[in-house]
Each structure stands twice: as structure tokens, then as C-alpha cells.
XYZ file of C-alpha atoms in Angstrom:
440
model
C 9.606 -24.419 -7.771
C 8.489 -21.904 -5.164
C 7.171 -23.349 -1.875
C 3.452 -23.989 -1.504
C 1.270 -22.751 1.319
C 1.376 -24.860 4.473
C -2.372 -24.949 5.209
C -1.924 -26.829 8.493
C 0.458 -24.189 9.847
C -1.776 -21.372 8.586
C -4.745 -22.960 10.358
C -2.896 -22.867 13.680
C -1.744 -19.278 13.070
C -5.376 -18.338 12.413
C -6.528 -19.564 15.823
C -5.667 -16.182 17.367
C -7.872 -14.396 14.826
C -10.618 -16.976 15.426
C -10.635 -16.092 19.127
C -10.705 -12.362 18.351
C -13.669 -12.669 15.981
C -15.604 -14.835 18.447
C -15.209 -12.142 21.096
C -16.272 -9.278 18.811
C -19.305 -11.168 17.542
C -20.485 -11.618 21.119
C -19.512 -8.059 22.042
C -21.474 -6.440 19.206
C -24.613 -8.474 19.888
C -24.700 -8.701 23.678
C -23.129 -5.575 25.196
C -25.884 -3.236 23.879
C -28.512 -5.533 25.437
C -26.747 -5.408 28.784
C -26.371 -1.630 28.665
C -30.035 -1.052 27.847
C -31.890 -3.861 29.620
C -29.819 -4.051 32.813
C -28.645 -0.478 33.257
C -31.448 1.332 31.417
C -29.186 3.425 29.207
C -30.658 5.191 26.171
C -29.684 4.790 22.524
C -27.317 7.761 22.527
C -25.294 6.743 25.588
C -25.271 3.128 24.426
C -24.004 4.247 21.021
C -21.205 6.265 22.611
C -20.070 3.328 24.738
C -20.280 0.953 21.769
C -18.106 3.323 19.725
C -15.436 3.273 22.425
C -13.763 0.178 20.965
C -13.256 1.834 17.578
C -11.955 5.023 19.182
C -9.504 3.116 21.373
C -8.439 1.063 18.346
C -7.258 4.201 16.556
C -4.567 4.545 19.218
C -3.984 1.042 20.525
C -3.612 -0.929 17.297
C -0.761 1.127 15.786
C 0.986 1.448 19.167
C 0.976 -2.239 20.043
C 1.615 -3.249 16.445
C 4.713 -1.053 16.333
C 5.785 -2.161 19.814
C 5.614 -5.812 18.778
C 8.020 -5.020 15.913
C 10.667 -3.954 18.405
C 10.573 -6.691 21.050
C 12.634 -9.868 20.832
C 11.849 -12.660 23.296
C 12.203 -16.425 23.475
C 8.527 -16.675 22.508
C 9.004 -14.316 19.562
C 7.768 -10.833 18.678
C 4.007 -11.363 18.491
C 3.374 -14.336 20.788
C 3.984 -12.489 24.108
C 1.341 -9.908 23.172
C -1.114 -12.599 22.050
C -0.659 -14.570 25.274
C -0.762 -11.591 27.649
C -3.643 -9.889 25.852
C -5.743 -13.058 25.794
C -5.235 -13.769 29.500
C -6.128 -10.197 30.490
C -9.109 -10.107 28.134
C -10.518 -13.338 29.590
C -10.136 -12.078 33.163
C -11.774 -8.709 32.517
C -14.531 -9.961 30.189
C -15.697 -12.423 32.861
C -16.261 -9.430 35.145
C -18.901 -8.134 32.720
C -21.618 -10.738 33.448
C -20.679 -10.494 37.154
C -21.270 -6.723 37.044
C -24.518 -7.384 35.177
C -25.690 -9.699 37.970
C -24.768 -7.079 40.576
C -26.276 -4.288 38.436
C -23.119 -2.276 39.083
C -22.692 0.184 36.214
C -19.382 1.448 37.630
C -17.877 -2.054 37.665
C -19.353 -2.825 34.245
C -17.894 0.253 32.525
C -14.531 -0.256 34.227
C -14.395 -3.922 33.184
C -15.523 -3.019 29.666
C -12.746 -0.439 29.306
C -10.137 -2.896 30.621
C -11.405 -5.607 28.281
C -11.143 -3.317 25.264
C -7.609 -2.317 26.265
C -6.658 -5.991 26.544
C -8.155 -6.850 23.146
C -6.387 -3.856 21.589
C -3.100 -5.096 23.021
C -2.944 -8.191 20.857
C -5.105 -7.654 17.782
C -2.365 -6.147 15.592
C 0.328 -8.621 16.756
C -2.072 -11.537 16.162
C -2.818 -10.417 12.602
C 0.859 -9.594 11.917
C 1.835 -13.162 12.827
C 0.583 -14.472 9.458
C 2.786 -12.300 7.181
C 5.708 -12.840 9.573
C 5.522 -16.586 8.978
C 4.327 -16.644 5.351
C 6.313 -15.755 2.198
C 4.935 -12.747 0.329
C 3.635 -14.610 -2.734
C 1.521 -16.891 -0.495
C -0.009 -14.252 1.767
C -3.270 -13.778 -0.137
C -3.991 -17.498 0.099
C -2.968 -17.514 3.745
C -5.144 -14.482 4.449
C -8.078 -16.332 2.905
C -7.560 -19.091 5.469
C -7.239 -16.532 8.274
C -10.506 -14.847 7.257
C -12.202 -18.227 7.114
C -10.975 -18.944 10.641
C -12.374 -15.600 11.767
C -15.753 -16.481 10.258
C -15.736 -19.779 12.169
C -15.127 -17.861 15.387
C -18.042 -15.556 14.618
C -20.357 -18.479 13.858
C -19.319 -20.172 17.134
C -20.298 -17.058 19.103
C -23.658 -16.849 17.329
C -24.375 -20.514 18.108
C -23.493 -19.984 21.769
C -25.787 -16.952 21.895
C -28.620 -19.057 20.474
C -27.995 -22.014 22.791
C -27.014 -20.335 26.062
C -28.873 -17.024 26.160
C -32.066 -17.427 28.128
C -35.359 -15.669 27.561
C -36.392 -12.377 29.115
C -34.862 -8.928 29.332
C -32.262 -9.964 31.913
C -30.981 -13.487 31.218
C -27.891 -14.898 32.921
C -24.992 -13.988 30.617
C -22.335 -15.895 32.578
C -22.566 -19.212 30.610
C -22.301 -17.376 27.294
C -19.253 -15.370 28.338
C -17.653 -18.499 29.811
C -18.136 -20.384 26.517
C -16.416 -17.641 24.507
C -13.657 -17.280 27.111
C -13.067 -21.046 26.940
C -12.749 -20.897 23.150
C -10.258 -18.024 23.412
C -8.162 -19.912 25.965
C -8.147 -23.180 24.001
C -7.441 -21.470 20.669
C -4.467 -19.491 21.945
C -3.224 -22.474 23.953
C -3.137 -24.635 20.829
C -1.397 -21.824 18.937
C 1.330 -21.652 21.606
C 1.867 -25.417 21.448
C 1.978 -25.710 17.642
C 3.635 -22.481 16.474
C 7.283 -21.786 17.264
C 7.414 -18.195 16.100
C 11.181 -17.569 16.101
C 11.990 -20.805 14.295
C 9.291 -20.322 11.656
C 10.195 -16.657 11.122
C 13.789 -17.637 10.424
C 12.632 -20.297 7.949
C 10.373 -17.782 6.205
C 13.144 -15.187 5.919
C 15.486 -17.801 4.452
C 12.809 -18.814 1.948
C 12.255 -15.185 0.966
C 15.976 -14.608 0.605
C 16.316 -17.581 -1.737
C 13.198 -16.747 -3.739
C 14.019 -13.048 -4.001
C 17.783 -13.309 -4.343
C 17.668 -10.900 -7.272
C 15.113 -8.587 -5.658
C 17.615 -5.748 -5.223
C 18.061 -5.695 -8.973
C 14.336 -4.955 -9.488
C 13.674 -1.424 -8.240
C 10.199 -1.518 -9.792
C 9.090 -4.038 -7.183
C 10.874 -3.224 -3.890
C 7.879 -4.353 -1.872
C 8.517 -7.972 -2.768
C 11.467 -8.221 -0.385
C 10.921 -8.910 3.279
C 12.931 -9.786 6.368
C 16.644 -10.117 5.598
C 16.078 -9.500 1.893
C 14.366 -6.204 2.666
C 17.121 -5.062 5.005
C 19.705 -5.780 2.331
C 17.836 -3.844 -0.329
C 16.827 -0.663 1.471
C 16.635 1.145 4.777
C 13.558 3.285 4.057
C 10.458 3.027 1.901
C 11.034 4.612 -1.527
C 8.865 7.598 -2.408
C 6.843 5.713 -5.016
C 6.036 2.975 -2.492
C 4.893 5.577 0.049
C 2.628 7.048 -2.634
C 1.066 3.638 -3.279
C 0.648 3.134 0.459
C -1.242 6.426 0.807
C -3.618 5.574 -2.049
C -4.196 2.062 -0.703
C -4.983 3.395 2.780
C -7.404 5.880 1.200
C -9.034 2.979 -0.659
C -9.380 1.048 2.593
C -11.096 4.016 4.219
C -13.481 4.453 1.260
C -14.615 0.838 0.875
C -15.101 0.408 4.631
C -17.121 3.637 4.588
C -19.351 2.220 1.858
C -19.752 -1.309 3.205
C -20.301 -0.433 6.866
C -22.890 2.195 6.005
C -24.982 -0.569 4.436
C -24.462 -3.150 7.189
C -25.161 -0.739 10.062
C -28.262 0.917 8.528
C -29.727 -1.997 6.580
C -32.231 -3.065 9.255
C -33.714 0.443 9.396
C -33.556 0.876 5.604
C -35.532 -2.306 4.942
C -38.195 -1.301 7.427
C -38.668 2.231 6.066
C -38.081 1.748 2.311
C -38.831 -1.922 1.610
C -41.529 -2.227 4.335
C -39.994 -5.394 5.757
C -41.023 -6.415 9.268
C -39.313 -8.244 12.102
C -35.940 -9.872 11.528
C -36.501 -10.832 7.901
C -33.786 -8.364 6.857
C -31.164 -10.724 8.295
C -31.667 -13.119 5.368
C -29.825 -10.754 3.018
C -26.943 -10.230 5.436
C -26.671 -13.962 6.094
C -26.527 -14.651 2.343
C -23.676 -12.144 2.000
C -21.790 -13.705 4.936
C -22.153 -17.275 3.654
C -21.116 -16.241 0.135
C -17.993 -14.565 1.542
C -17.078 -17.657 3.576
C -17.465 -19.946 0.570
C -15.399 -17.682 -1.676
C -12.405 -16.979 0.609
C -10.233 -19.900 -0.523
C -11.091 -19.675 -4.261
C -10.383 -15.940 -4.227
C -7.010 -16.578 -2.585
C -6.160 -18.917 -5.477
C -7.468 -16.481 -8.109
C -5.427 -13.584 -6.736
C -2.297 -15.737 -6.903
C -2.918 -16.152 -10.629
C -4.110 -12.697 -11.738
C -2.709 -10.484 -8.961
C -4.037 -8.813 -5.836
C -4.819 -5.425 -7.341
C -6.950 -6.822 -10.181
C -8.830 -9.052 -7.748
C -9.565 -6.143 -5.410
C -10.695 -3.844 -8.212
C -12.927 -6.579 -9.580
C -14.467 -6.994 -6.139
C -15.033 -3.242 -5.800
C -16.768 -3.104 -9.194
C -19.009 -6.049 -8.288
C -20.057 -4.344 -5.061
C -20.581 -0.995 -6.778
C -22.792 -2.680 -9.380
C -24.906 -4.242 -6.635
C -25.231 -0.903 -4.820
C -26.337 0.679 -8.091
C -28.953 -2.024 -8.659
C -30.229 -1.653 -5.080
C -30.971 2.034 -5.693
C -33.749 1.018 -8.082
C -35.232 -1.681 -5.829
C -38.438 -0.214 -4.399
C -39.360 -3.367 -2.471
C -37.788 -6.632 -1.414
C -37.606 -9.343 -4.065
C -35.819 -12.712 -3.782
C -33.442 -11.665 -6.569
C -31.982 -9.182 -4.084
C -30.371 -12.166 -2.342
C -28.288 -12.725 -5.481
C -27.029 -9.146 -5.259
C -26.080 -9.642 -1.604
C -24.295 -12.886 -2.423
C -22.241 -10.937 -4.965
C -21.592 -8.247 -2.350
C -20.240 -10.968 -0.063
C -17.949 -12.282 -2.811
C -16.744 -8.769 -3.633
C -16.049 -8.022 0.021
C -14.107 -11.270 0.325
C -12.001 -10.297 -2.712
C -11.107 -7.036 -0.967
C -10.425 -8.516 2.480
C -8.286 -11.383 1.251
C -5.914 -9.116 -0.675
C -5.829 -5.630 0.871
C -3.948 -6.496 4.059
C -1.272 -8.560 2.222
C -0.724 -5.557 -0.066
C -0.109 -3.339 2.957
C 2.469 -5.621 4.543
C 4.113 -6.314 1.167
C 4.915 -2.606 0.936
C 6.334 -2.482 4.462
C 9.788 -3.524 5.506
C 9.918 -6.909 7.192
C 10.667 -5.253 10.536
C 7.652 -2.908 10.249
C 4.839 -5.424 9.697
C 3.264 -4.800 13.108
C 3.357 -1.038 12.590
C 1.662 -1.208 9.215
C -0.850 -3.764 10.500
C -1.874 -1.156 13.057
C -2.022 1.477 10.326
C -4.323 -0.753 8.267
C -6.710 -1.049 11.204
C -6.464 2.668 11.958
C -7.960 3.534 8.572
C -10.592 0.789 8.668
C -11.642 1.773 12.197
C -11.692 5.472 11.281
C -14.144 4.646 8.497
C -16.321 2.691 10.929
C -16.441 5.710 13.252
C -17.089 8.195 10.446
C -19.676 6.380 8.354
C -22.432 5.718 10.952
C -22.398 9.411 11.837
C -22.302 10.832 8.300
C -24.630 8.307 6.675
C -26.926 8.489 9.708
C -27.168 12.262 9.282
C -28.213 11.794 5.647
C -30.745 9.100 6.519
C -32.317 11.223 9.229
C -32.249 14.644 7.564
C -32.472 13.878 3.825
C -33.919 10.454 3.068
C -33.370 6.790 3.771
C -33.027 6.416 0.011
C -29.586 8.058 0.250
C -28.096 4.850 1.671
C -27.188 3.005 -1.519
C -26.160 6.119 -3.515
C -23.893 6.931 -0.542
C -22.369 3.441 -0.673
C -22.004 3.622 -4.456
C -20.144 6.949 -4.344
C -17.601 5.746 -1.788
C -17.154 2.397 -3.550
C -16.343 4.197 -6.798
C -14.000 6.501 -4.888
C -12.101 3.444 -3.635
C -11.855 2.129 -7.203
C -10.363 5.442 -8.362
C -7.756 5.502 -5.600
C -6.876 1.839 -6.232
C -5.941 2.691 -9.829
C -3.065 4.733 -8.381
C -1.632 1.845 -6.334
C 1.504 0.585 -8.077
C 3.062 -1.646 -5.400
C 2.176 -4.479 -3.052
C 0.962 -6.842 -5.759
C 2.240 -10.353 -6.323
C 3.474 -11.590 -9.667
C 2.064 -14.906 -10.918
C 4.649 -17.654 -10.563
C 6.219 -18.607 -13.883
C 6.297 -22.325 -14.557
C 9.640 -23.813 -15.540
C 8.044 -26.251 -17.929
C 4.744 -26.799 -19.713
C 4.023 -29.832 -17.524
C 4.146 -27.686 -14.349
C 1.080 -25.801 -15.566
C -0.922 -28.945 -14.783
C 0.276 -29.095 -11.164
C -2.433 -28.712 -8.527
C -1.711 -26.843 -5.289
C -1.783 -28.942 -2.134
């Protein structure tokens, strides 16, 4: 029998991603308030500064991901970047509330830039740690756990914002930043204590070598080899694998373009088109988030049975169907929450499986590089779509939002049909009785 996923180990690996998501949840919600309420910056300048993280990510994530592939230390390939990046990020992010107290825009922008550089240093290595230490056929399930950990980090930041952020235009942000910094320090500290990267990587490569001993005899599925098995089978990605990689990266760009257009413009859309007031629009987004969290683990199990590609394409179709239905909604109705729950499930199906498909097509020694490439295309979409969809909303009609999302969702479905590699084959049972086994 093939080995089962070690959920305890995956939980500890996911602590780095938990810390990252906690930071970004706070960043997205609090930094604009500081820029506008403390320093009096307008929407345009605030938007430019808030886009800086995505622009930096286009360069930093591939660079540090590729760099982490090449290093070899006693702590491992990824751990030094995770440790160094976390320490630097904590130091520089704590300067932000200090600069806010002093009302020093120069110090604030400098600390913000340094913080973003520090976060960019370890994001790709932190994400690449999971496929490094997880056999290919278990990566979708492991990625479900990692995404769940990220959601926990985001929820923690939201709770701290609610509990620690005082009233008024200029509250004291220091306790909030300290609470998130403490979580980041504890999470990465526990990861360092519990995860011995070099030892676990060696165990994973040995497992892959045993499981895929005949992988070199299956040219139709070269992506299924990793680590030592990959090095024995090939020295460069075959042309057909490169073709699949290009189409998958295009798909990633398209579905992020669709999804982020909706999430970034939804508050304005509901006010103009559905005549919703106040913060009532958040109910739909919260429903989608909760549905995604609930579905992560089940989707990881489903993809192990039917394959990653089918699961992703099913998720894309579900989301496209909801976008289509939303086009005809002229006002808010409670049934819309059902559509957003389905959007959350569809998005979870995509997130759980797309990254494992990318790293499955890479050589074992290139996981960090291709992790950075994955984020390059997702970040590029998040830079492109607010500008393009915003132009349509402002100059054509707010009613272009869901047709826009539908078009790009369908485009991602079309490109996914051309992806031929990176999937995982369902494990064949040796006997009828094994079909009744339940995963631990």
C-alpha cells in the first residue's frame, strides 16, 4: 500500500503559511486606514502603495523561490529563508505603528517597503516546503490542510482587529501589530522545533523512489517523478510537459482575473446595482469564505479519487454557473448566499489542486522556482484585473462585473482542457477488501 498523509506533520508545515496569511489579512485591512486617516493620502496614492506588494511579488517570489532551490544548509533549503524572512518582517512591521504614532510618512513608507521585501523573501520557500516533504500523490490532500491553516491565520487577524482596534480615526495600532507579530514568531518557532527539513526530504525522496520505481518506463506521465526519481528519469522538462505548464499558468491567470474582479469590486457593485447599504455586502463574502474552509479537506479527498484536473474543471464550471446566475440578479435575495457558497467551494477546488499540479510538472530540484512562477501569474492577474475591470465599471456599467468574471472563468476552463500533465492517478487497491479502508 502507498503511504498515507501524515496530517500532524502537514499541520506543522502549514504553520509558516498560517503566519503569512495572518499578516496579509491585517495588511489588507489596516494599512489603507493608516495611509488615509493618519497621513491624509487620497484613494489614488493609497491604491498605488497598496499595489506595491503585488508588483514586488512579481520579482521577489520567483527569485527567492529559485534561490531556495540552490542552497544547501544544515537547516535545509527552505527553512533558512522562512526563519530569516520572518525575523526581518517582524522587526520592520513593528516600525509601522511606531511611524503611525510619530506621523512620519517617510519612516512609514520605508518600513512598509522593507516589510514587503521581507515577506517576499520567504513566501515561495514556505509554500515550497509542503511539496518538498510530501509525496506527489498526497499533495492535494496536504494542500487542503495548508489552505485550511492559512484560513485560520486570516481569521485570527480578523479577531485581533475586532478585539484590539480602538474607536476613532486614529486608534493605537501597536497592540494589533504586536498580536500578529507574536503569532508569526510562535508559528515559525514551532515549525523549526518540529520539522527537520533535511531528514524529512530524504524520507520523502526515498518514498517517491520506491513508489515510482517504474516511473522512467512511463513517458506519458513524467511529472509523477520527483527528487531522486526525477533526476534519474530526465534532466529537462519534456516539450509536452512545458506545453501543459504554459496552459496551466494561463488558467491560473484567467481564474484569478475572474475571482479577484468580483471580490475587489463587490462592495461597490452591491451598492450601485443591488442598492445594498452599509456593510451588508460582507455576508455574501463571508458565506463564500466559510464554505471554502469547510470544503478544503473533502475536496482534497475527492481529488485523490477522481484526479486534480477533473476537480479543478468542476470547480471552474460551478463558479462560472454562479457568475452567470448573478448576471440576472437585479437585487439581493437570500438565495444569492447559496450561489456564493458554491463559489467558495469552486474556489477551494481550484486552490487545493492547482499548485500541486504545478510542482508535479517541475523537477524535484525546481520546486521553489515553479512555486515563484505560480505566484507570478496569480499576482499578475491581481494587478491586471482591478485596473481593467475598474475601467469597465467606471466607463461602461457596473453590470459588466459578472459577465467579465464569466468570460475569464470560461477562458480558464478552455485552457485547462489542454493541460495533459500534473494530475495524480487514483491508487489501485490490491484487493477488494482494501476498497473499504478509511484514510487516517
